[in-house]
């Protein structure tokens, strides 16, 4: 039995759009931060006595759709390891699933590491990242802690589309405060939303061709620990991604009224000189980022804000790692 | 003394971006509807005894900035008419100014017609429309009632960038319900916002090159009185325009939380089968459009909606016209 912990992550330079759907190859690169407070623990053991894979999620036998997705992923691992036995998989998120918070990133990062180790494979970090990516695009980044860059890659087989760690979390301690504005799953998932944008938005090509500039600028901002640049690039990339989704036909709007109220709140604080900025994924929750030593003040204000259902606070997290073997 | 009434208008296929700022030549064409309930009454008389233009707005002598803008406009009229005397101008809006509702459209349409008539000029409708456009881009459309198309034009002097009436209001009776969500002027005016988008958004070129398709599709929808198409194209053009503004650097967000709450409300009604759609200009007010015979039900619901400050209701209006001479 191999038990692995992998953390969730949030892209600051956003990923939106795939250049190959079955292999989850992204059309653009991205840069993310890994969240200490949100993680998945996954245990995998291959068992020759089984006649099929057995998946237990948060203590409950998984539904057919989830089981099939995981078994398809394990088929890849089996093929790489040259074996054909089935596995028991137990996976627990320490944060609510179906709460509009990305959970497939930490889940497939944990599964990729646990399953390959349990199958007797030792993959290089890029190989492991490519594998996790096939499970879920953002999972490729969750293998690494701190600040992570996902490469778009150029190859058709996706082997150069992997994530690479840039800096550890303690290089530049940041605080992330997730303002939950609405519970419950979103109407349009990321994969469907991305494809809708690619097929229907007149802005899609410009989104793709403009993205490398943001990656380069973000790398520079990280190198110089330039918070203003970090904030500018992150908000720009976030709004550009949501603008892309919004310009499809019909336009996808992932925000609710509270998301927008909080966005304006963060902008107002930033205009007053606070080192704080927002980012939003394909859902209604607003993530507020500030230096670690501002976290308490910002968290306290957001906790009391009438547009906030509840908050989840996090520092930057570590690499995915084996907890038990 | 010549007294003219001109109505406000709302673009359904949106205008955003100028290809020449001093002459207000639009980068894209647009299609609008003229609003019966919102209008400007403007009286102009040239008076050789005056030593400067005298502008009275809503009963109060105008501020310097407004006076200068109107005098610059009158200089054009004087030049066309070959005269050099000054004028008294009295202008009254029947709707609150500085309420986030476009008022320059009806104002400059009324001024263009009143001032040229008072100066003894008789311009053709396209010539008059070009003149009004120089005062304010959307004023070119307010000279005409019902459904109006603004041509982008190709010439450098802007002489082919004028508005043209497509259908009278009674051709297809629609109801417009303006849901006022916030009073007070917006932070970034349209002219500044347009230029910001042109200079900073990676989506600007795609916005411009994609626009003719919307014009063509809207003309077809109007010809066939196809409400679903009218709704689709209008919402698409609106969201695409706001997405463009949002993708600038920094992104311009003209919506507040209530705008978005009402947008989702309209989408939910439409998903239930109601013939209703939204459009939003460069401000936080949401405009809801439906067939005239649905107006009462939609208006009643919006009047009671907690996100609505107040509503303004309108049918489609007529051409700008001389009321008194």
XYZ file of C-alpha atoms in Angstrom:
650
model
C 0.000 0.000 0.000
C 1.329 3.424 -0.951
C -0.285 6.487 0.606
C 0.351 9.916 -0.916
C -0.619 13.462 -0.042
C -0.953 16.072 -2.810
C -2.108 19.665 -2.460
C -4.548 21.694 -4.492
C -3.317 24.645 -6.530
C -4.571 27.886 -8.030
C -3.303 29.248 -11.337
C -2.236 32.897 -11.297
C -1.438 32.840 -14.998
C -4.518 30.985 -16.113
C -4.935 27.802 -18.067
C -7.963 27.794 -20.413
C -8.258 25.797 -23.625
C -6.878 22.442 -24.674
C -4.962 21.653 -27.825
C -5.704 17.931 -27.421
C -8.648 16.762 -25.340
C -8.023 13.037 -24.696
C -4.488 13.792 -23.515
C -5.451 17.038 -21.766
C -2.707 18.965 -23.528
C -3.134 22.655 -22.712
C -3.250 25.319 -25.418
C -1.422 27.736 -23.111
C 1.119 27.491 -20.321
C 0.216 28.504 -16.780
C 1.786 29.424 -13.451
C 0.242 28.346 -10.177
C 0.702 28.397 -6.441
C 0.199 25.276 -4.362
C -2.117 25.477 -1.341
C -1.009 23.975 1.928
C -4.474 23.825 3.495
C -6.255 21.897 0.746
C -5.092 18.389 -0.036
C -6.035 14.882 -1.038
C -4.713 11.748 0.659
C -4.793 8.729 -1.615
C -3.791 5.149 -0.865
C -3.323 2.575 -3.624
C -2.596 -1.119 -3.428
C -2.592 -3.559 -6.339
C -4.283 -6.818 -5.376
C -4.215 -9.863 -7.699
C -7.331 -11.234 -5.989
C -9.496 -8.388 -7.307
C -11.624 -8.766 -10.429
C -11.967 -4.999 -10.877
C -10.638 -1.738 -9.418
C -12.257 -0.696 -6.134
C -12.455 3.038 -5.515
C -13.548 4.547 -2.200
C -13.921 8.342 -2.094
C -14.188 10.086 1.259
C -15.196 6.774 2.856
C -17.922 5.928 0.337
C -17.701 3.532 -2.652
C -17.372 5.749 -5.718
C -20.051 6.201 -8.342
C -19.676 4.564 -11.731
C -18.552 7.710 -13.551
C -15.740 8.424 -11.078
C -14.705 4.757 -10.996
C -14.459 4.615 -14.762
C -12.331 7.757 -14.924
C -9.935 6.359 -12.308
C -9.798 2.900 -13.900
C -8.982 4.418 -17.273
C -6.152 6.267 -15.550
C -4.949 3.088 -13.838
C -5.015 1.258 -17.186
C -2.292 3.658 -18.279
C -0.272 2.927 -15.169
C -0.726 -0.828 -15.655
C 0.414 -0.546 -19.235
C 3.516 1.420 -18.216
C 4.310 -1.162 -15.497
C 3.499 -4.160 -17.667
C 0.986 -5.621 -15.226
C -2.703 -6.404 -15.320
C -3.920 -6.707 -11.747
C -6.549 -4.429 -10.260
C -6.211 -2.024 -7.367
C -7.915 -0.769 -4.238
C -7.889 3.021 -4.107
C -8.948 5.053 -1.112
C -8.983 8.800 -1.500
C -9.940 11.488 0.996
C -10.122 15.229 0.440
C -9.666 17.343 3.539
C -11.927 19.992 1.979
C -15.533 19.757 0.845
C -15.947 18.255 -2.618
C -18.568 19.680 -4.973
C -18.135 23.048 -3.259
C -16.961 24.787 -6.376
C -13.340 24.290 -5.329
C -11.069 22.478 -7.746
C -10.446 19.050 -6.275
C -9.349 17.085 -9.332
C -5.911 18.774 -9.258
C -4.863 17.339 -5.893
C -6.796 14.115 -6.529
C -5.062 13.162 -9.764
C -1.651 14.333 -8.556
C -1.997 12.080 -5.520
C -3.316 9.209 -7.627
C -0.513 9.516 -10.185
C 2.201 9.337 -7.543
C 0.513 6.669 -5.406
C -0.471 4.412 -8.302
C 2.905 4.484 -10.059
C 4.746 3.785 -6.818
C 2.332 1.008 -5.910
C 2.849 -0.466 -9.377
C 6.599 -0.489 -8.828
C 7.357 2.373 -11.225
C 9.755 5.220 -10.568
C 9.010 8.047 -12.958
C 10.972 11.251 -13.358
C 9.119 14.401 -12.188
C 8.271 15.457 -15.779
C 7.026 11.954 -16.637
C 4.904 11.864 -13.514
C 3.571 15.350 -14.303
C 2.599 14.292 -17.821
C 0.760 11.301 -16.389
C -1.099 13.399 -13.804
C -2.029 15.875 -16.576
C -3.811 13.144 -18.496
C -5.984 12.591 -15.417
C -6.700 16.287 -14.980
C -5.005 19.264 -16.610
C -4.254 21.147 -13.402
C -3.084 17.974 -11.583
C 0.242 18.243 -13.403
C 0.992 21.313 -11.265
C -0.159 19.813 -7.951
C 2.810 17.451 -7.853
C 4.999 20.363 -6.853
C 4.905 22.833 -3.986
C 5.311 26.605 -3.993
C 5.332 28.302 -7.391
C 4.903 26.046 -10.413
C 5.003 26.574 -14.162
C 3.075 24.339 -16.530
C 4.565 24.142 -20.005
C 2.280 24.219 -22.976
C 4.699 22.061 -24.947
C 4.845 21.671 -28.704
C 4.752 17.911 -29.292
C 1.623 16.122 -30.479
C 2.039 13.366 -27.900
C 2.102 15.856 -25.020
C 5.376 14.615 -23.574
C 6.733 18.151 -23.252
C 3.541 19.490 -21.635
C 4.500 19.068 -17.992
C 4.788 21.168 -14.872
C 8.048 22.345 -13.406
C 8.671 23.744 -9.922
C 9.951 27.338 -9.974
C 10.355 28.241 -6.298
C 9.492 26.631 -2.982
C 6.707 28.215 -0.931
C 9.098 29.740 1.614
C 10.869 31.668 -1.163
C 8.012 34.184 -1.041
C 5.428 33.469 1.676
C 1.965 34.359 0.430
C -1.433 33.927 2.011
C -4.491 32.794 0.054
C -7.956 33.476 1.400
C -10.700 31.695 -0.496
C -13.990 33.541 -0.157
C -16.713 30.985 -0.752
C -19.708 32.830 -2.200
C -21.847 29.851 -3.201
C -21.731 26.169 -2.361
C -22.634 23.476 -4.839
C -21.214 22.406 -8.177
C -21.007 24.847 -11.059
C -23.223 24.551 -14.111
C -20.502 24.280 -16.751
C -17.352 22.321 -15.895
C -13.930 23.536 -16.948
C -13.377 21.007 -19.731
C -16.717 21.799 -21.369
C -16.221 25.515 -20.795
C -12.763 25.524 -22.377
C -13.991 23.693 -25.439
C -16.975 26.026 -25.737
C -14.593 29.005 -25.725
C -12.310 27.440 -28.302
C -15.209 26.693 -30.624
C -17.291 29.852 -30.213
C -15.243 32.827 -28.997
C -13.736 35.237 -31.536
C -11.108 36.021 -28.883
C -9.730 32.500 -28.539
C -6.773 32.851 -30.913
C -5.685 36.110 -29.310
C -5.965 34.483 -25.873
C -3.625 31.701 -26.946
C -1.122 33.867 -28.782
C -0.982 36.451 -25.965
C -0.365 33.925 -23.185
C 3.394 33.455 -23.412
C 3.915 37.129 -22.565
C 2.131 36.631 -19.258
C 4.247 33.579 -18.443
C 7.449 35.499 -19.145
C 6.302 38.547 -17.169
C 5.199 36.397 -14.239
C 8.538 34.592 -14.116
C 10.221 37.985 -13.957
C 7.859 39.178 -11.192
C 8.569 36.030 -9.179
C 12.302 36.385 -9.676
C 12.185 39.952 -8.357
C 9.527 39.272 -5.692
C 7.670 42.231 -7.186
C 4.231 42.113 -5.578
C 2.706 44.861 -7.718
C 3.667 43.029 -10.902
C 2.470 39.733 -9.446
C -0.892 41.351 -8.696
C -1.158 43.087 -12.095
C -0.346 40.014 -14.142
C -2.573 37.743 -12.060
C -5.620 39.996 -12.273
C -5.015 40.612 -15.964
C -4.754 36.890 -16.720
C -7.828 36.134 -14.611
C -10.023 38.789 -16.211
C -8.777 37.891 -19.672
C -9.741 34.255 -19.086
C -13.192 35.173 -17.803
C -13.592 37.631 -20.687
C -12.769 34.800 -23.070
C -15.416 32.571 -21.480
C -17.890 35.456 -21.523
C -17.354 36.102 -25.236
C -18.424 32.608 -26.277
C -21.813 31.867 -27.705
C -23.636 31.837 -25.420
C -21.235 33.574 -23.067
C -20.226 31.674 -19.939
C -20.385 33.710 -16.759
C -18.891 31.871 -13.812
C -19.402 34.770 -11.406
C -22.371 35.519 -9.223
C -23.273 38.900 -7.757
C -21.186 38.210 -4.640
C -18.117 37.299 -6.676
C -18.329 40.698 -8.326
C -19.034 42.537 -5.081
C -15.888 41.000 -3.583
C -13.840 41.686 -6.712
C -14.710 45.378 -6.411
C -13.923 45.193 -2.685
C -10.431 43.832 -3.401
C -9.874 46.459 -6.096
C -10.883 49.193 -3.666
C -8.464 47.891 -1.006
C -5.692 47.659 -3.572
C -6.410 51.216 -4.759
C -5.954 52.282 -1.126
C -2.488 50.761 -1.201
C -3.040 47.346 0.337
C -0.832 44.590 -1.114
C -3.714 42.375 -2.143
C -5.197 41.029 -5.364
C -7.825 38.578 -6.558
C -8.017 35.588 -8.819
C -11.061 33.537 -9.820
C -11.224 30.082 -11.378
C -14.102 28.681 -13.407
C -16.538 29.109 -10.545
C -17.994 31.773 -8.241
C -15.412 31.675 -5.430
C -13.029 34.597 -5.203
C -9.470 33.947 -4.089
C -7.669 36.797 -2.387
C -3.873 36.756 -2.252
C -1.601 38.870 -0.097
C 1.764 38.590 1.646
C 1.627 36.190 4.606
C 1.910 39.015 7.153
C -1.218 40.730 5.775
C -3.193 37.512 5.850
C -4.702 37.921 9.290
C -6.132 41.393 8.612
C -7.479 40.500 5.183
C -8.895 37.202 6.445
C -10.680 38.888 9.350
C -12.310 41.453 7.064
C -13.397 38.868 4.524
C -14.773 36.550 7.205
C -17.134 39.339 8.273
C -18.038 40.486 4.749
C -21.755 39.962 4.057
C -21.039 38.557 0.573
C -18.920 35.735 2.010
C -20.457 32.396 2.962
C -17.263 31.211 4.659
C -13.532 31.499 4.102
C -10.760 28.958 3.707
C -7.254 30.214 4.445
C -4.001 28.761 3.249
C -0.300 29.283 3.022
C 1.754 27.859 0.189
C 2.113 24.076 0.235
C 4.743 21.451 -0.464
C 5.375 18.840 -3.111
C 3.123 15.827 -3.347
C 4.808 13.154 -1.202
C 4.624 9.578 -0.026
C 3.261 9.479 3.540
C 3.255 5.760 4.097
C 4.550 2.791 2.121
C -35.796 79.924 -32.353
C -35.835 76.291 -33.358
C -36.868 73.709 -30.780
C -36.141 70.020 -31.403
C -36.899 66.789 -29.589
C -34.539 63.811 -29.980
C -34.752 60.478 -28.210
C -32.101 58.416 -26.499
C -31.115 55.061 -27.956
C -29.557 51.771 -26.892
C -27.273 49.771 -29.139
C -28.146 46.076 -29.476
C -25.144 45.445 -31.690
C -22.629 47.414 -29.678
C -20.350 50.249 -30.615
C -16.981 50.192 -28.837
C -13.749 51.655 -30.211
C -13.019 54.631 -32.425
C -10.917 54.666 -35.547
C -10.580 58.468 -35.325
C -11.089 60.261 -32.043
C -11.550 63.961 -32.970
C -14.188 63.053 -35.557
C -15.682 60.248 -33.438
C -15.454 57.768 -36.302
C -16.403 54.337 -34.969
C -14.198 51.290 -35.509
C -17.299 49.119 -35.812
C -20.855 49.524 -37.029
C -23.770 49.222 -34.619
C -27.531 48.697 -34.545
C -29.716 50.459 -31.999
C -33.286 50.980 -30.904
C -34.606 54.429 -30.123
C -36.373 54.972 -26.797
C -39.627 56.881 -26.713
C -39.548 57.649 -22.994
C -36.121 59.272 -22.818
C -35.538 62.449 -24.750
C -33.855 65.810 -24.888
C -35.614 69.019 -25.904
C -33.222 71.611 -27.250
C -33.934 75.152 -28.430
C -31.378 77.168 -30.393
C -31.454 80.754 -31.572
C -28.608 82.677 -33.147
C -28.396 86.181 -31.793
C -26.003 88.785 -33.286
C -26.090 90.728 -30.014
C -24.287 87.951 -28.130
C -20.532 88.006 -27.539
C -20.379 84.299 -26.792
C -22.609 81.204 -26.838
C -24.957 80.895 -23.883
C -25.840 77.357 -22.859
C -28.528 76.545 -20.284
C -28.881 72.873 -19.298
C -31.970 71.760 -17.416
C -32.612 75.358 -16.411
C -29.105 76.055 -15.109
C -26.262 77.876 -16.908
C -23.857 75.166 -18.070
C -20.413 74.581 -16.649
C -17.364 75.597 -18.597
C -16.526 72.093 -19.839
C -20.012 71.514 -21.247
C -20.147 74.994 -22.752
C -16.842 74.504 -24.509
C -17.945 71.184 -25.997
C -21.163 72.717 -27.310
C -19.418 75.832 -28.656
C -16.890 73.699 -30.498
C -19.835 71.881 -32.054
C -21.553 75.152 -32.966
C -18.309 76.394 -34.548
C -18.723 73.565 -37.040
C -22.305 74.597 -37.740
C -21.285 78.250 -38.140
C -18.556 77.253 -40.556
C -21.005 75.161 -42.617
C -23.493 78.057 -42.661
C -20.880 80.743 -43.291
C -21.868 82.838 -40.290
C -20.143 83.968 -37.124
C -22.827 84.975 -34.645
C -23.292 83.273 -31.296
C -26.298 81.362 -30.049
C -28.522 80.812 -27.042
C -29.064 77.124 -26.389
C -31.522 75.752 -23.897
C -31.543 72.013 -23.416
C -33.681 69.895 -21.111
C -33.502 66.150 -20.542
C -36.713 64.553 -19.368
C -34.619 61.933 -17.525
C -32.035 62.375 -14.781
C -28.596 63.330 -16.072
C -25.520 61.834 -14.395
C -27.616 58.788 -13.532
C -25.468 56.435 -15.549
C -27.893 56.693 -18.475
C -26.487 57.800 -21.797
C -27.710 61.325 -22.334
C -25.239 62.625 -24.893
C -26.925 60.637 -27.678
C -30.245 62.490 -27.497
C -28.510 65.750 -26.547
C -26.239 65.961 -29.586
C -28.888 64.637 -31.952
C -31.242 67.400 -30.793
C -28.489 69.996 -30.936
C -27.404 68.980 -34.440
C -30.907 69.310 -35.832
C -31.827 72.462 -33.894
C -28.567 74.304 -34.542
C -28.420 73.598 -38.279
C -32.055 74.613 -38.737
C -31.552 77.743 -36.651
C -28.484 78.562 -38.769
C -30.546 78.269 -41.921
C -29.029 74.984 -43.117
C -30.946 72.057 -44.539
C -28.769 68.960 -44.372
C -29.583 65.553 -45.757
C -30.189 62.857 -43.121
C -26.714 61.312 -43.631
C -25.051 64.741 -43.441
C -26.943 65.554 -40.268
C -26.035 62.160 -38.819
C -22.339 62.722 -39.538
C -22.547 66.087 -37.796
C -24.311 64.633 -34.737
C -21.689 61.865 -34.610
C -18.910 64.400 -34.231
C -20.704 65.693 -31.131
C -21.180 62.221 -29.689
C -20.736 58.857 -31.385
C -24.138 57.460 -30.444
C -25.944 60.737 -31.302
C -25.742 59.824 -34.982
C -28.313 57.087 -34.287
C -30.646 59.209 -32.171
C -31.729 61.242 -35.182
C -33.876 58.315 -36.266
C -36.671 56.384 -34.619
C -37.248 52.645 -34.346
C -34.364 50.416 -35.463
C -31.239 52.175 -36.681
C -27.959 51.035 -38.197
C -24.779 53.027 -37.793
C -22.241 52.500 -40.561
C -18.615 52.177 -39.691
C -17.620 53.690 -43.010
C -14.255 53.426 -44.715
C -13.289 57.026 -45.467
C -10.726 58.926 -43.446
C -12.923 62.014 -43.254
C -15.805 60.039 -41.733
C -18.360 61.169 -44.315
C -19.593 57.603 -44.811
C -19.851 56.900 -41.076
C -23.495 57.812 -40.542
C -26.647 56.233 -39.175
C -29.467 54.959 -41.342
C -33.017 54.110 -40.271
C -33.899 50.449 -40.843
C -37.461 50.125 -39.555
C -39.912 52.334 -37.711
C -40.759 51.425 -34.119
C -44.216 50.094 -34.976
C -42.668 47.566 -37.381
C -41.839 45.417 -34.344
C -43.103 46.831 -31.048
C -40.612 46.129 -28.276
C -40.563 47.170 -24.656
C -37.405 48.299 -22.885
C -37.209 48.220 -19.109
C -34.162 49.947 -17.700
C -33.267 48.553 -14.303
C -31.314 51.269 -12.516
C -28.934 49.538 -10.103
C -26.818 52.512 -9.077
C -27.206 56.260 -9.459
C -24.288 58.577 -10.065
C -21.772 58.920 -12.878
C -19.528 56.009 -13.813
C -15.807 56.047 -13.087
C -14.573 55.590 -16.666
C -16.471 57.317 -19.463
C -17.107 55.590 -22.772
C -14.567 57.538 -24.807
C -11.762 56.849 -22.341
C -12.879 53.245 -21.948
C -12.927 52.623 -25.696
C -9.456 54.021 -26.135
C -8.174 52.008 -23.180
C -9.518 48.836 -24.816
C -7.979 49.703 -28.156
C -4.585 50.359 -26.612
C -4.415 47.552 -24.044
C -6.693 44.623 -24.907
C -5.307 41.675 -26.881
C -8.882 41.069 -28.053
C -9.407 44.437 -29.741
C -8.549 43.385 -33.295
C -10.798 40.328 -33.079
C -13.603 42.528 -31.718
C -13.332 44.830 -34.736
C -12.976 42.128 -37.363
C -15.823 40.045 -35.924
C -18.316 42.903 -35.777
C -19.672 42.932 -39.324
C -21.041 39.404 -38.837
C -23.204 40.642 -35.983
C -24.521 43.537 -38.062
C -25.441 41.189 -40.897
C -27.052 38.651 -38.573
C -29.004 41.358 -36.757
C -30.334 42.794 -40.017
C -31.546 39.318 -40.896
C -33.167 38.857 -37.463
C -34.941 42.199 -37.814
C -36.110 41.374 -41.319
C -37.617 38.093 -40.080
C -38.815 39.491 -36.730
C -37.002 36.550 -35.165
C -36.985 37.311 -31.436
C -34.710 34.421 -30.455
C -32.052 35.584 -32.922
C -32.510 39.191 -31.820
C -31.924 38.083 -28.223
C -28.946 35.856 -29.058
C -27.123 38.439 -31.135
C -27.821 41.251 -28.668
C -26.573 39.340 -25.632
C -23.570 38.060 -27.579
C -22.602 41.553 -28.735
C -23.129 42.977 -25.234
C -21.048 40.338 -23.459
C -18.365 40.517 -26.136
C -18.106 44.278 -25.629
C -17.886 43.964 -21.861
C -15.388 41.122 -22.245
C -13.292 43.417 -24.430
C -13.361 46.145 -21.773
C -12.596 43.569 -19.073
C -9.550 42.272 -20.945
C -7.786 45.633 -20.998
C -4.983 46.479 -18.626
C -6.267 47.079 -16.061
C -9.582 45.528 -17.001
C -12.619 47.799 -16.972
C -15.626 46.326 -15.211
C -18.723 48.466 -15.674
C -20.978 46.072 -13.765
C -21.758 46.027 -10.094
C -23.069 43.050 -8.125
C -26.676 44.015 -8.864
C -26.054 44.239 -12.591
C -24.827 40.668 -12.505
C -27.644 39.483 -10.249
C -30.159 40.893 -12.736
C -28.280 39.487 -15.721
C -28.574 36.006 -14.197
C -32.232 36.732 -13.433
C -32.931 37.558 -17.094
C -31.012 34.482 -18.253
C -33.060 32.303 -15.901
C -36.336 33.760 -17.220
C -35.168 33.265 -20.785
C -34.174 29.663 -20.025
C -37.739 29.177 -18.796
C -38.989 30.291 -22.194
C -39.784 33.957 -21.624
C -39.127 36.169 -24.656
C -36.750 38.474 -22.854
C -33.077 39.422 -23.056
C -30.632 41.912 -21.585
C -28.203 44.482 -22.831
C -25.808 46.651 -20.834
C -23.978 49.792 -21.879
C -20.780 51.160 -20.356
C -22.363 51.469 -16.929
C -24.109 49.407 -14.245
C -27.719 49.683 -15.459
C -29.246 46.597 -17.020
C -31.682 47.024 -19.878
C -34.277 44.317 -20.338
C -35.993 43.973 -23.702
C -39.120 41.999 -24.532
C -42.085 42.196 -26.901
C -44.438 45.053 -25.980
C -47.147 42.668 -24.729
C -44.766 41.116 -22.189
C -43.657 44.495 -20.916
C -46.143 44.805 -18.099
C -45.291 41.443 -16.512
C -41.546 41.905 -16.839
C -41.742 45.501 -15.608
C -43.774 44.520 -12.543
C -41.294 41.805 -11.572
C -38.289 44.044 -12.058
C -39.873 46.896 -10.117
C -40.121 44.594 -7.090
C -36.685 42.994 -7.528
C -34.436 43.799 -4.549
C -31.466 44.518 -6.830
C -33.358 47.299 -8.631
C -33.212 50.885 -7.419
C -35.957 51.981 -9.803
C -37.060 51.212 -13.321
C -37.623 53.332 -16.409
C -39.899 51.852 -19.054
C -40.050 52.738 -22.702
C -41.481 51.768 -26.038
C -39.633 52.497 -29.264
C -39.441 56.150 -30.198
C -39.630 58.339 -33.270
C -37.247 60.396 -35.345
C -35.759 63.551 -33.915
C -38.114 66.345 -34.988
C -38.721 70.053 -34.935
C -41.348 70.870 -32.278
C -41.437 74.610 -32.681
C -39.930 77.050 -35.138
